[in-house]
Amino acid sequence: MVKARSDNWRINKSGVMAIEGAQILRSLQKVAGAAGLPKEYKVTFATKAQTSQISFDNKSIVIGAGRLFTDAPMPADKFDVLVGLTLHEVGHQQIRTDMVEREVVSHVMGWETKRQLLFHKFVNIGEDIAIESRIRNNKNLAEYDEALHNWGVNQMRDADPYKLLDVWIEYSLGHKSTTVMSLPPELDEPMQQLVALTGWLRSPTTPYHVDRVAAYENYWKSVEDVVMNPPVPPPPPA
């Protein structure tokens, strides 16, 4: 079994949940600072929350550990996942996802709600791909992202082959190609477009936020129809 990376450096631990939570928070704050998070950002550790997120307006990062923080002291393999979550949220600040969001909000003004939501989901997937690639390209951080990925894949259901964005998530972030190989014909070409976008987002140097926005807008045009109006599965055999 591969030794958890944080076993090499995390010293302060406690068997008391409240104290362990405080120790984890201090460790994650140090991780975020070392990864380049500006000092004005506040990192909080939410022991009950199911998701993690960054707020650019409030300059805060919330690391949700509802599915991880069940024991004190926290096992090192789970702590590696928390580090991966922290690095991912810091990554949004580092690649200026806030600037992307600002442009997207302006771009979708006047769109119907469903179209806005799907385009936001499309962009969010792209930003996650760019961040994952950025972290994986740093040999000192890659193992934490791999720990996050392995944990996330265990939570992931198989993608619906008729829902293109779900297939893209499975392919690009789940690193699985099973569903890609069994797509309905209507999704073959749109998926090839997303494979191309994925490769571009994984460039050794993360594309500048202005270029990412332009790419999202351009690639969206080639997949929008099947995302908005997915093909209907054939009826089950009688």
Coordinates of N, CA and C in Angstrom, one line a residue:
M1 N 0.9 -1.2 0.0 CA 0.0 0.0 0.0 C 0.9 1.2 0.0
V2 N 0.6 2.2 -0.8 CA 1.4 3.4 -0.9 C 1.2 4.3 0.3
K3 N 2.3 4.7 0.9 CA 2.2 5.6 2.1 C 1.6 6.9 1.8
A4 N 0.7 7.4 2.6 CA 0.1 8.7 2.4 C 1.2 9.8 2.5
R5 N 1.1 10.8 1.6 CA 2.2 11.8 1.5 C 2.2 12.6 2.8
S6 N 1.1 12.9 3.4 CA 1.1 13.8 4.6 C 1.7 13.1 5.8
D7 N 1.9 11.8 5.8 CA 2.6 11.1 6.8 C 4.0 11.6 7.1
N8 N 4.5 12.2 6.0 CA 5.9 12.7 6.1 C 6.1 14.0 6.8
W9 N 5.0 14.7 7.0 CA 5.1 16.1 7.6 C 4.1 16.4 8.6
R10 N 2.9 15.8 8.6 CA 1.9 16.2 9.6 C 2.2 15.6 11.0
I11 N 2.5 16.5 11.9 CA 2.9 16.0 13.3 C 1.8 16.2 14.3
N12 N 1.2 17.4 14.3 CA 0.2 17.7 15.4 C -1.1 17.0 15.1
K13 N -1.5 16.0 15.9 CA -2.7 15.3 15.7 C -3.3 15.1 17.1
S14 N -4.6 14.8 17.1 CA -5.3 14.6 18.4 C -6.4 13.6 18.2
G15 N -6.7 12.8 19.3 CA -7.8 11.8 19.3 C -9.1 12.5 19.6
V16 N -9.1 13.7 20.0 CA -10.3 14.5 20.3 C -10.8 15.2 19.1
M17 N -12.0 15.0 18.7 CA -12.5 15.5 17.4 C -12.4 17.0 17.3
A18 N -12.7 17.8 18.3 CA -12.7 19.2 18.3 C -11.3 19.7 18.1
I19 N -10.4 19.1 18.9 CA -9.0 19.5 18.8 C -8.4 19.1 17.5
E20 N -8.7 17.9 17.0 CA -8.2 17.5 15.7 C -8.7 18.4 14.6
G21 N -9.9 18.8 14.7 CA -10.5 19.7 13.7 C -9.7 21.0 13.6
A22 N -9.3 21.6 14.8 CA -8.5 22.8 14.9 C -7.1 22.6 14.3
Q23 N -6.5 21.4 14.6 CA -5.2 21.1 14.1 C -5.2 20.9 12.5
I24 N -6.3 20.3 12.0 CA -6.4 20.2 10.6 C -6.5 21.5 9.9
L25 N -7.3 22.4 10.5 CA -7.5 23.7 9.9 C -6.2 24.5 9.8
R26 N -5.4 24.4 10.9 CA -4.1 25.1 10.9 C -3.2 24.5 9.8
S27 N -3.2 23.2 9.6 CA -2.4 22.5 8.6 C -2.9 23.0 7.2
L28 N -4.2 23.0 7.0 CA -4.7 23.4 5.7 C -4.4 24.9 5.4
Q29 N -4.5 25.7 6.4 CA -4.1 27.1 6.2 C -2.7 27.2 5.7
K30 N -1.8 26.4 6.3 CA -0.4 26.5 5.9 C -0.2 26.0 4.5
V31 N -1.0 24.9 4.1 CA -0.9 24.4 2.8 C -1.4 25.4 1.8
A32 N -2.5 26.1 2.1 CA -3.0 27.1 1.2 C -2.0 28.3 1.0
G33 N -1.4 28.7 2.1 CA -0.4 29.8 2.0 C 0.8 29.4 1.2
A34 N 1.3 28.1 1.4 CA 2.4 27.7 0.6 C 2.1 27.5 -0.8
A35 N 0.8 27.3 -1.2 CA 0.4 27.1 -2.6 C 0.2 28.4 -3.3
G36 N 0.3 29.5 -2.5 CA 0.2 30.9 -3.1 C -1.1 31.6 -2.8
L37 N -1.9 31.1 -1.9 CA -3.1 31.9 -1.6 C -2.8 33.2 -0.9
P38 N -3.3 34.3 -1.4 CA -3.0 35.6 -0.8 C -3.4 35.6 0.7
K39 N -2.7 36.4 1.5 CA -3.0 36.5 2.9 C -4.4 37.0 3.3
E40 N -5.0 37.8 2.4 CA -6.3 38.3 2.7 C -7.4 37.3 2.6
Y41 N -7.1 36.1 2.1 CA -8.1 35.0 2.0 C -8.1 34.2 3.3
K42 N -9.3 33.9 3.7 CA -9.5 33.1 4.9 C -9.8 31.7 4.6
V43 N -9.2 30.7 5.2 CA -9.5 29.3 5.0 C -10.2 28.8 6.2
T44 N -11.4 28.1 6.0 CA -12.1 27.5 7.0 C -12.3 26.1 6.8
F45 N -12.5 25.3 7.8 CA -12.6 23.8 7.7 C -14.0 23.5 8.2
A46 N -14.9 23.1 7.3 CA -16.3 22.8 7.7 C -16.5 21.3 7.9
T47 N -16.6 20.8 9.1 CA -16.6 19.4 9.4 C -17.9 18.7 8.9
K48 N -19.0 19.5 8.7 CA -20.2 18.9 8.3 C -20.5 19.1 6.8
A49 N -19.9 20.0 6.2 CA -20.2 20.4 4.8 C -19.8 19.3 3.9
Q50 N -20.5 19.1 2.8 CA -20.2 18.0 1.8 C -19.4 18.5 0.7
T51 N -19.3 19.8 0.5 CA -18.5 20.3 -0.7 C -17.6 21.4 -0.2
S52 N -16.6 21.6 -1.1 CA -15.6 22.7 -0.9 C -15.8 23.8 -1.9
Q53 N -15.5 25.0 -1.5 CA -15.7 26.1 -2.5 C -14.9 27.3 -2.1
I54 N -14.7 28.2 -3.1 CA -14.0 29.4 -2.9 C -15.0 30.6 -3.2
S55 N -14.9 31.6 -2.4 CA -15.7 32.8 -2.6 C -14.8 33.9 -2.9
F56 N -14.8 34.5 -4.1 CA -14.0 35.6 -4.5 C -14.4 36.9 -3.8
D57 N -15.7 37.0 -3.7 CA -16.3 38.2 -3.1 C -15.9 38.3 -1.6
N58 N -16.0 37.2 -0.9 CA -15.7 37.2 0.6 C -14.2 36.9 0.8
K59 N -13.5 36.5 -0.2 CA -12.1 36.1 -0.1 C -12.0 35.0 1.0
S60 N -12.6 33.9 0.7 CA -12.6 32.8 1.6 C -12.7 31.5 0.9
I61 N -12.1 30.5 1.5 CA -12.1 29.1 1.0 C -12.7 28.3 2.1
V62 N -13.7 27.5 1.8 CA -14.3 26.5 2.7 C -14.0 25.1 2.3
I63 N -13.3 24.4 3.1 CA -13.0 23.0 2.8 C -14.0 22.1 3.5
G64 N -14.9 21.5 2.8 CA -15.9 20.6 3.3 C -15.4 19.2 3.6
A65 N -15.6 18.7 4.8 CA -15.0 17.4 5.1 C -16.1 16.5 5.7
G66 N -17.4 16.7 5.3 CA -18.4 15.9 5.9 C -18.3 14.4 5.6
R67 N -17.7 14.1 4.5 CA -17.6 12.7 4.1 C -16.2 12.1 4.5
L68 N -15.3 13.0 5.1 CA -14.0 12.5 5.4 C -13.6 12.6 6.9
F69 N -14.1 13.6 7.6 CA -13.7 13.7 9.0 C -14.7 12.9 9.9
T70 N -14.3 11.6 10.0 CA -15.2 10.7 10.8 C -14.4 10.1 11.9
D71 N -13.1 10.3 12.0 CA -12.2 9.7 13.0 C -11.2 10.8 13.5
A72 N -10.8 10.6 14.7 CA -9.7 11.5 15.2 C -8.7 10.5 15.9
P73 N -7.4 10.7 15.6 CA -6.9 11.6 14.5 C -7.4 11.1 13.1
M74 N -7.4 12.0 12.2 CA -7.8 11.7 10.8 C -6.7 10.9 10.2
P75 N -7.1 9.7 9.5 CA -6.1 8.9 8.8 C -5.3 9.7 7.8
A76 N -4.1 9.4 7.6 CA -3.3 10.2 6.7 C -3.8 10.2 5.2
D77 N -4.3 9.0 4.8 CA -4.8 9.0 3.4 C -6.0 9.9 3.2
K78 N -6.9 10.1 4.2 CA -8.0 11.0 4.1 C -7.5 12.4 4.2
F79 N -6.4 12.7 5.0 CA -5.9 14.0 5.1 C -5.3 14.4 3.8
D80 N -4.7 13.5 3.1 CA -4.2 13.8 1.7 C -5.3 14.3 0.8
V81 N -6.5 13.7 0.9 CA -7.6 14.1 0.1 C -8.0 15.6 0.5
L82 N -7.9 15.9 1.8 CA -8.2 17.3 2.2 C -7.2 18.3 1.6
V83 N -6.0 17.8 1.6 CA -4.9 18.7 1.0 C -5.2 18.9 -0.5
G84 N -5.6 17.8 -1.1 CA -6.0 17.9 -2.5 C -7.1 18.8 -2.8
L85 N -8.1 18.8 -1.9 CA -9.3 19.7 -2.0 C -8.8 21.2 -1.8
T86 N -7.9 21.4 -0.9 CA -7.4 22.7 -0.6 C -6.7 23.2 -1.8
L87 N -5.8 22.4 -2.3 CA -5.0 22.9 -3.5 C -5.9 23.2 -4.7
H88 N -6.9 22.4 -4.8 CA -7.9 22.6 -5.9 C -8.5 24.0 -5.8
E89 N -9.0 24.3 -4.6 CA -9.7 25.6 -4.4 C -8.7 26.8 -4.5
V90 N -7.5 26.6 -4.0 CA -6.5 27.6 -4.2 C -6.2 27.8 -5.7
G91 N -6.3 26.7 -6.4 CA -6.0 26.7 -7.9 C -7.0 27.7 -8.6
H92 N -8.2 27.7 -8.1 CA -9.2 28.7 -8.7 C -8.7 30.1 -8.6
Q93 N -8.1 30.4 -7.5 CA -7.6 31.8 -7.3 C -6.4 32.0 -8.1
Q94 N -5.5 31.0 -8.2 CA -4.3 31.1 -9.0 C -4.5 31.3 -10.5
I95 N -5.5 30.6 -11.0 CA -5.7 30.7 -12.5 C -6.7 31.8 -12.8
R96 N -7.2 32.5 -11.8 CA -8.2 33.6 -12.0 C -9.5 33.2 -12.6
T97 N -10.1 32.1 -11.9 CA -11.4 31.7 -12.3 C -12.4 32.9 -12.1
D98 N -12.1 33.8 -11.1 CA -13.0 34.9 -10.9 C -13.2 35.8 -12.2
M99 N -12.1 35.9 -12.9 CA -12.1 36.7 -14.1 C -12.9 36.0 -15.2
V100 N -12.8 34.7 -15.2 CA -13.6 33.9 -16.2 C -15.0 34.0 -15.8
E101 N -15.4 33.9 -14.6 CA -16.8 34.0 -14.1 C -17.4 35.3 -14.5
R102 N -16.6 36.4 -14.3 CA -17.1 37.7 -14.7 C -17.4 37.8 -16.1
E103 N -16.6 37.3 -17.0 CA -16.8 37.3 -18.4 C -18.0 36.5 -18.8
V104 N -18.1 35.3 -18.1 CA -19.2 34.4 -18.4 C -20.6 35.1 -18.1
V105 N -20.6 35.7 -16.9 CA -21.9 36.4 -16.5 C -22.3 37.4 -17.5
S106 N -21.3 38.1 -18.0 CA -21.6 39.1 -19.0 C -22.1 38.5 -20.3
H107 N -21.4 37.3 -20.7 CA -21.7 36.7 -21.9 C -23.1 36.1 -22.0
V108 N -23.6 35.6 -20.8 CA -24.9 34.8 -20.8 C -26.1 35.7 -20.5
M109 N -25.8 37.0 -20.3 CA -26.9 37.9 -20.0 C -28.0 37.9 -21.1
G110 N -29.2 37.7 -20.6 CA -30.3 37.6 -21.6 C -30.7 36.2 -22.0
W111 N -29.8 35.2 -21.7 CA -30.1 33.8 -22.1 C -31.2 33.3 -21.2
E112 N -31.9 32.2 -21.6 CA -32.8 31.5 -20.8 C -32.1 30.8 -19.7
T113 N -32.8 30.6 -18.6 CA -32.1 30.0 -17.4 C -31.4 28.7 -17.6
K114 N -32.1 27.8 -18.3 CA -31.5 26.5 -18.6 C -30.2 26.6 -19.4
R115 N -30.2 27.5 -20.4 CA -29.0 27.7 -21.2 C -27.8 28.3 -20.3
Q116 N -28.2 29.2 -19.5 CA -27.2 29.8 -18.6 C -26.6 28.8 -17.7
L117 N -27.4 28.0 -17.0 CA -26.9 27.0 -16.1 C -26.0 26.0 -16.8
L118 N -26.4 25.5 -18.0 CA -25.6 24.5 -18.6 C -24.2 25.1 -19.1
F119 N -24.3 26.4 -19.5 CA -23.0 27.0 -20.0 C -22.1 27.2 -18.7
H120 N -22.6 27.6 -17.6 CA -21.8 27.7 -16.4 C -21.2 26.3 -16.0
K121 N -22.0 25.3 -16.1 CA -21.5 23.9 -15.8 C -20.4 23.6 -16.8
F122 N -20.6 23.9 -18.0 CA -19.6 23.6 -19.0 C -18.2 24.3 -18.7
V123 N -18.3 25.6 -18.3 CA -17.2 26.4 -18.0 C -16.5 25.8 -16.7
N124 N -17.3 25.5 -15.7 CA -16.8 25.0 -14.5 C -16.0 23.7 -14.7
I125 N -16.5 22.8 -15.6 CA -15.7 21.6 -15.9 C -14.4 22.0 -16.5
G126 N -14.4 22.9 -17.4 CA -13.1 23.3 -18.0 C -12.2 23.9 -17.0
E127 N -12.6 24.7 -16.1 CA -11.8 25.3 -15.1 C -11.2 24.2 -14.2
D128 N -12.0 23.2 -13.8 CA -11.5 22.1 -13.0 C -10.4 21.3 -13.8
I129 N -10.6 21.1 -15.0 CA -9.6 20.4 -15.8 C -8.2 21.2 -15.8
A130 N -8.3 22.5 -16.0 CA -7.1 23.3 -16.0 C -6.4 23.3 -14.7
I131 N -7.2 23.3 -13.6 CA -6.6 23.3 -12.3 C -5.9 21.9 -12.0
E132 N -6.6 20.9 -12.3 CA -6.1 19.5 -12.1 C -4.8 19.4 -12.8
S133 N -4.7 19.8 -14.1 CA -3.5 19.7 -14.9 C -2.4 20.5 -14.3
R134 N -2.7 21.7 -13.8 CA -1.7 22.6 -13.2 C -1.1 21.9 -12.0
I135 N -1.9 21.3 -11.2 CA -1.4 20.7 -10.0 C -0.6 19.4 -10.3
R136 N -1.1 18.6 -11.3 CA -0.4 17.4 -11.7 C 1.0 17.7 -12.3
N137 N 1.1 18.9 -12.9 CA 2.4 19.2 -13.5 C 3.4 19.6 -12.4
N138 N 3.0 19.7 -11.2 CA 4.0 20.0 -10.1 C 4.2 18.8 -9.3
K139 N 5.4 18.2 -9.4 CA 5.7 16.9 -8.9 C 5.6 16.9 -7.3
N140 N 5.7 18.1 -6.7 CA 5.6 18.1 -5.2 C 4.1 18.1 -4.8
L141 N 3.2 18.3 -5.7 CA 1.8 18.4 -5.3 C 0.9 17.3 -6.0
A142 N 1.5 16.7 -7.0 CA 0.7 15.7 -7.8 C 0.0 14.6 -7.0
E143 N 0.7 14.1 -6.0 CA 0.2 13.0 -5.3 C -1.1 13.4 -4.5
Y144 N -1.1 14.6 -4.1 CA -2.3 15.1 -3.3 C -3.5 15.1 -4.3
D145 N -3.3 15.6 -5.5 CA -4.4 15.6 -6.5 C -4.8 14.2 -6.9
E146 N -3.8 13.3 -6.9 CA -4.2 11.9 -7.2 C -5.0 11.3 -6.1
A147 N -4.7 11.6 -4.9 CA -5.5 11.1 -3.7 C -6.9 11.7 -3.8
L148 N -7.0 12.9 -4.2 CA -8.4 13.5 -4.4 C -9.1 12.8 -5.5
H149 N -8.4 12.6 -6.6 CA -9.0 11.9 -7.8 C -9.5 10.5 -7.4
N150 N -8.6 9.8 -6.7 CA -9.0 8.4 -6.4 C -10.2 8.4 -5.5
W151 N -10.3 9.3 -4.5 CA -11.4 9.4 -3.6 C -12.7 9.8 -4.4
G152 N -12.5 10.8 -5.3 CA -13.6 11.3 -6.0 C -14.2 10.3 -7.0
V153 N -13.4 9.5 -7.6 CA -13.8 8.4 -8.5 C -14.7 7.4 -7.8
N154 N -14.3 7.1 -6.6 CA -15.1 6.2 -5.8 C -16.5 6.7 -5.5
Q155 N -16.7 8.1 -5.5 CA -18.0 8.7 -5.3 C -18.8 8.9 -6.6
M156 N -18.1 8.6 -7.7 CA -18.7 8.9 -9.0 C -19.5 7.8 -9.6
R157 N -20.7 8.1 -10.1 CA -21.5 7.1 -10.8 C -21.1 7.1 -12.3
D158 N -21.4 6.0 -12.9 CA -21.1 5.9 -14.4 C -21.9 7.0 -15.1
A159 N -21.3 7.6 -16.1 CA -22.0 8.7 -16.8 C -23.1 8.1 -17.7
D160 N -24.1 8.9 -17.8 CA -25.2 8.6 -18.8 C -24.7 8.9 -20.2
P161 N -24.6 7.9 -21.1 CA -24.0 8.2 -22.4 C -24.8 9.2 -23.3
Y162 N -26.0 9.5 -22.8 CA -26.8 10.5 -23.6 C -26.6 11.9 -23.0
K163 N -25.8 12.1 -22.0 CA -25.6 13.4 -21.4 C -24.1 13.8 -21.6
L164 N -23.9 14.7 -22.6 CA -22.5 14.9 -23.0 C -21.7 15.5 -21.9
L165 N -22.2 16.4 -21.1 CA -21.3 17.0 -20.1 C -20.9 16.0 -19.0
D166 N -21.9 15.1 -18.7 CA -21.5 14.0 -17.7 C -20.4 13.1 -18.3
V167 N -20.5 12.8 -19.6 CA -19.5 12.0 -20.2 C -18.1 12.7 -20.2
W168 N -18.2 14.0 -20.4 CA -16.9 14.8 -20.4 C -16.3 14.8 -19.0
I169 N -17.1 14.9 -18.0 CA -16.6 14.9 -16.6 C -15.9 13.5 -16.4
E170 N -16.6 12.4 -16.7 CA -16.0 11.1 -16.5 C -14.7 10.9 -17.3
Y171 N -14.7 11.4 -18.5 CA -13.5 11.3 -19.3 C -12.3 12.2 -18.8
S172 N -12.6 13.4 -18.6 CA -11.5 14.4 -18.3 C -11.1 14.4 -16.9
L173 N -12.0 14.3 -15.9 CA -11.7 14.4 -14.5 C -11.7 13.0 -13.8
G174 N -12.5 12.1 -14.4 CA -12.5 10.7 -13.9 C -11.5 9.9 -14.5
H175 N -10.9 10.4 -15.6 CA -9.9 9.6 -16.4 C -10.4 8.2 -16.7
K176 N -11.6 8.2 -17.2 CA -12.2 6.9 -17.6 C -12.7 7.1 -19.0
S177 N -12.6 6.1 -19.8 CA -13.0 6.2 -21.2 C -14.1 5.1 -21.6
T178 N -14.6 4.5 -20.6 CA -15.6 3.4 -20.9 C -16.8 4.0 -21.6
T179 N -17.4 5.0 -21.1 CA -18.7 5.6 -21.7 C -18.3 6.2 -23.1
V180 N -17.2 6.8 -23.2 CA -16.8 7.5 -24.4 C -16.8 6.5 -25.6
M181 N -16.5 5.3 -25.3 CA -16.4 4.2 -26.3 C -17.8 3.7 -26.7
S182 N -18.8 4.1 -26.0 CA -20.2 3.6 -26.4 C -21.2 4.7 -26.5
L183 N -20.8 5.9 -27.1 CA -21.7 7.0 -27.2 C -22.7 6.8 -28.4
P184 N -23.9 7.4 -28.3 CA -24.7 7.4 -29.5 C -24.1 8.2 -30.6
P185 N -24.3 7.9 -31.8 CA -23.6 8.5 -33.0 C -23.7 10.0 -32.9
E186 N -24.9 10.6 -32.4 CA -25.1 12.0 -32.4 C -24.0 12.8 -31.5
L187 N -23.4 12.0 -30.6 CA -22.5 12.6 -29.7 C -21.0 12.4 -30.0
D188 N -20.8 11.6 -31.1 CA -19.4 11.3 -31.4 C -18.6 12.6 -31.7
E189 N -19.1 13.4 -32.7 CA -18.3 14.6 -33.1 C -18.3 15.6 -31.9
P190 N -19.4 15.9 -31.2 CA -19.3 16.9 -30.1 C -18.3 16.4 -29.0
M191 N -18.2 15.1 -28.8 CA -17.2 14.6 -27.8 C -15.8 14.8 -28.3
Q192 N -15.6 14.6 -29.6 CA -14.3 14.9 -30.1 C -13.9 16.3 -29.9
Q193 N -14.8 17.2 -30.0 CA -14.5 18.6 -29.7 C -14.1 18.8 -28.3
L194 N -14.8 18.1 -27.4 CA -14.4 18.3 -26.0 C -13.1 17.6 -25.6
V195 N -12.8 16.5 -26.3 CA -11.5 15.9 -26.2 C -10.4 16.9 -26.6
A196 N -10.6 17.6 -27.7 CA -9.7 18.6 -28.1 C -9.5 19.7 -27.1
L197 N -10.7 20.2 -26.6 CA -10.6 21.3 -25.6 C -9.9 20.8 -24.3
T198 N -10.1 19.6 -23.9 CA -9.4 19.0 -22.7 C -7.9 19.0 -22.9
G199 N -7.5 18.6 -24.1 CA -6.0 18.6 -24.4 C -5.5 20.0 -24.3
W200 N -6.2 21.0 -24.8 CA -5.7 22.3 -24.8 C -5.6 22.9 -23.4
L201 N -6.6 22.6 -22.6 CA -6.7 23.0 -21.2 C -5.5 22.4 -20.4
R202 N -5.1 21.2 -20.8 CA -4.0 20.5 -20.1 C -2.6 21.0 -20.6
S203 N -2.5 22.1 -21.3 CA -1.2 22.6 -21.7 C -0.3 22.7 -20.5
P204 N 1.0 22.5 -20.7 CA 2.0 22.6 -19.6 C 1.9 23.9 -18.9
T205 N 1.6 25.0 -19.6 CA 1.4 26.3 -19.0 C -0.1 26.6 -19.2
T206 N -0.8 26.8 -18.1 CA -2.2 27.0 -18.1 C -2.6 28.2 -19.0
P207 N -3.5 28.0 -20.0 CA -3.8 29.2 -20.8 C -4.4 30.3 -20.0
Y208 N -4.1 31.5 -20.5 CA -4.5 32.8 -19.8 C -6.0 32.8 -19.7
H209 N -6.6 33.5 -18.7 CA -8.0 33.4 -18.5 C -8.8 34.0 -19.7
V210 N -8.2 35.0 -20.3 CA -8.9 35.6 -21.5 C -9.0 34.5 -22.6
D211 N -8.0 33.8 -22.8 CA -8.0 32.8 -23.8 C -8.9 31.6 -23.5
R212 N -9.0 31.3 -22.2 CA -9.9 30.2 -21.8 C -11.4 30.6 -22.0
V213 N -11.7 31.9 -21.7 CA -13.0 32.4 -22.0 C -13.4 32.3 -23.4
A214 N -12.5 32.7 -24.3 CA -12.7 32.6 -25.7 C -12.9 31.2 -26.2
A215 N -12.1 30.3 -25.6 CA -12.2 28.9 -26.0 C -13.5 28.3 -25.5
Y216 N -13.9 28.6 -24.3 CA -15.2 28.1 -23.8 C -16.4 28.6 -24.8
E217 N -16.3 29.9 -25.1 CA -17.4 30.4 -26.0 C -17.4 29.7 -27.3
N218 N -16.2 29.5 -27.9 CA -16.1 28.9 -29.2 C -16.5 27.4 -29.2
Y219 N -16.0 26.6 -28.2 CA -16.4 25.2 -28.2 C -17.8 25.0 -27.8
W220 N -18.4 25.9 -27.0 CA -19.8 25.8 -26.6 C -20.7 25.8 -27.8
K221 N -20.3 26.6 -28.8 CA -21.1 26.7 -30.0 C -21.2 25.3 -30.7
S222 N -20.1 24.5 -30.6 CA -20.1 23.2 -31.3 C -20.8 22.1 -30.6
V223 N -21.1 22.3 -29.3 CA -21.7 21.3 -28.5 C -23.1 21.7 -27.9
E224 N -23.4 23.0 -28.0 CA -24.6 23.5 -27.3 C -25.9 22.7 -27.7
D225 N -26.1 22.4 -29.0 CA -27.3 21.8 -29.4 C -27.6 20.5 -28.7
V226 N -26.5 19.6 -28.6 CA -26.7 18.3 -28.0 C -26.7 18.4 -26.5
V227 N -26.1 19.4 -25.9 CA -26.2 19.6 -24.5 C -27.6 20.1 -24.1
M228 N -28.1 21.0 -24.9 CA -29.4 21.6 -24.6 C -30.5 20.5 -24.9
N229 N -30.3 19.8 -26.0 CA -31.3 18.8 -26.5 C -30.7 17.5 -26.7
P230 N -30.4 16.8 -25.6 CA -29.7 15.5 -25.7 C -30.5 14.5 -26.5
P231 N -29.8 13.6 -27.2 CA -30.6 12.5 -28.0 C -31.4 11.6 -27.0
V232 N -32.5 11.1 -27.5 CA -33.3 10.3 -26.7 C -32.9 8.8 -26.8
P233 N -32.7 8.2 -25.6 CA -32.3 6.7 -25.7 C -33.4 5.9 -26.4
P234 N -33.0 4.9 -27.0 CA -34.0 4.0 -27.7 C -34.8 3.3 -26.6
P235 N -36.0 2.9 -26.9 CA -36.8 2.2 -25.9 C -36.2 0.8 -25.6
P236 N -36.4 0.4 -24.4 CA -35.8 -1.0 -24.0 C -36.5 -2.1 -24.9
P237 N -35.8 -3.1 -25.2 CA -36.5 -4.2 -25.9 C -37.7 -4.8 -25.2
A238 N -38.6 -5.1 -26.0 CA -39.9 -5.7 -25.4 C -39.6 -7.0 -24.8

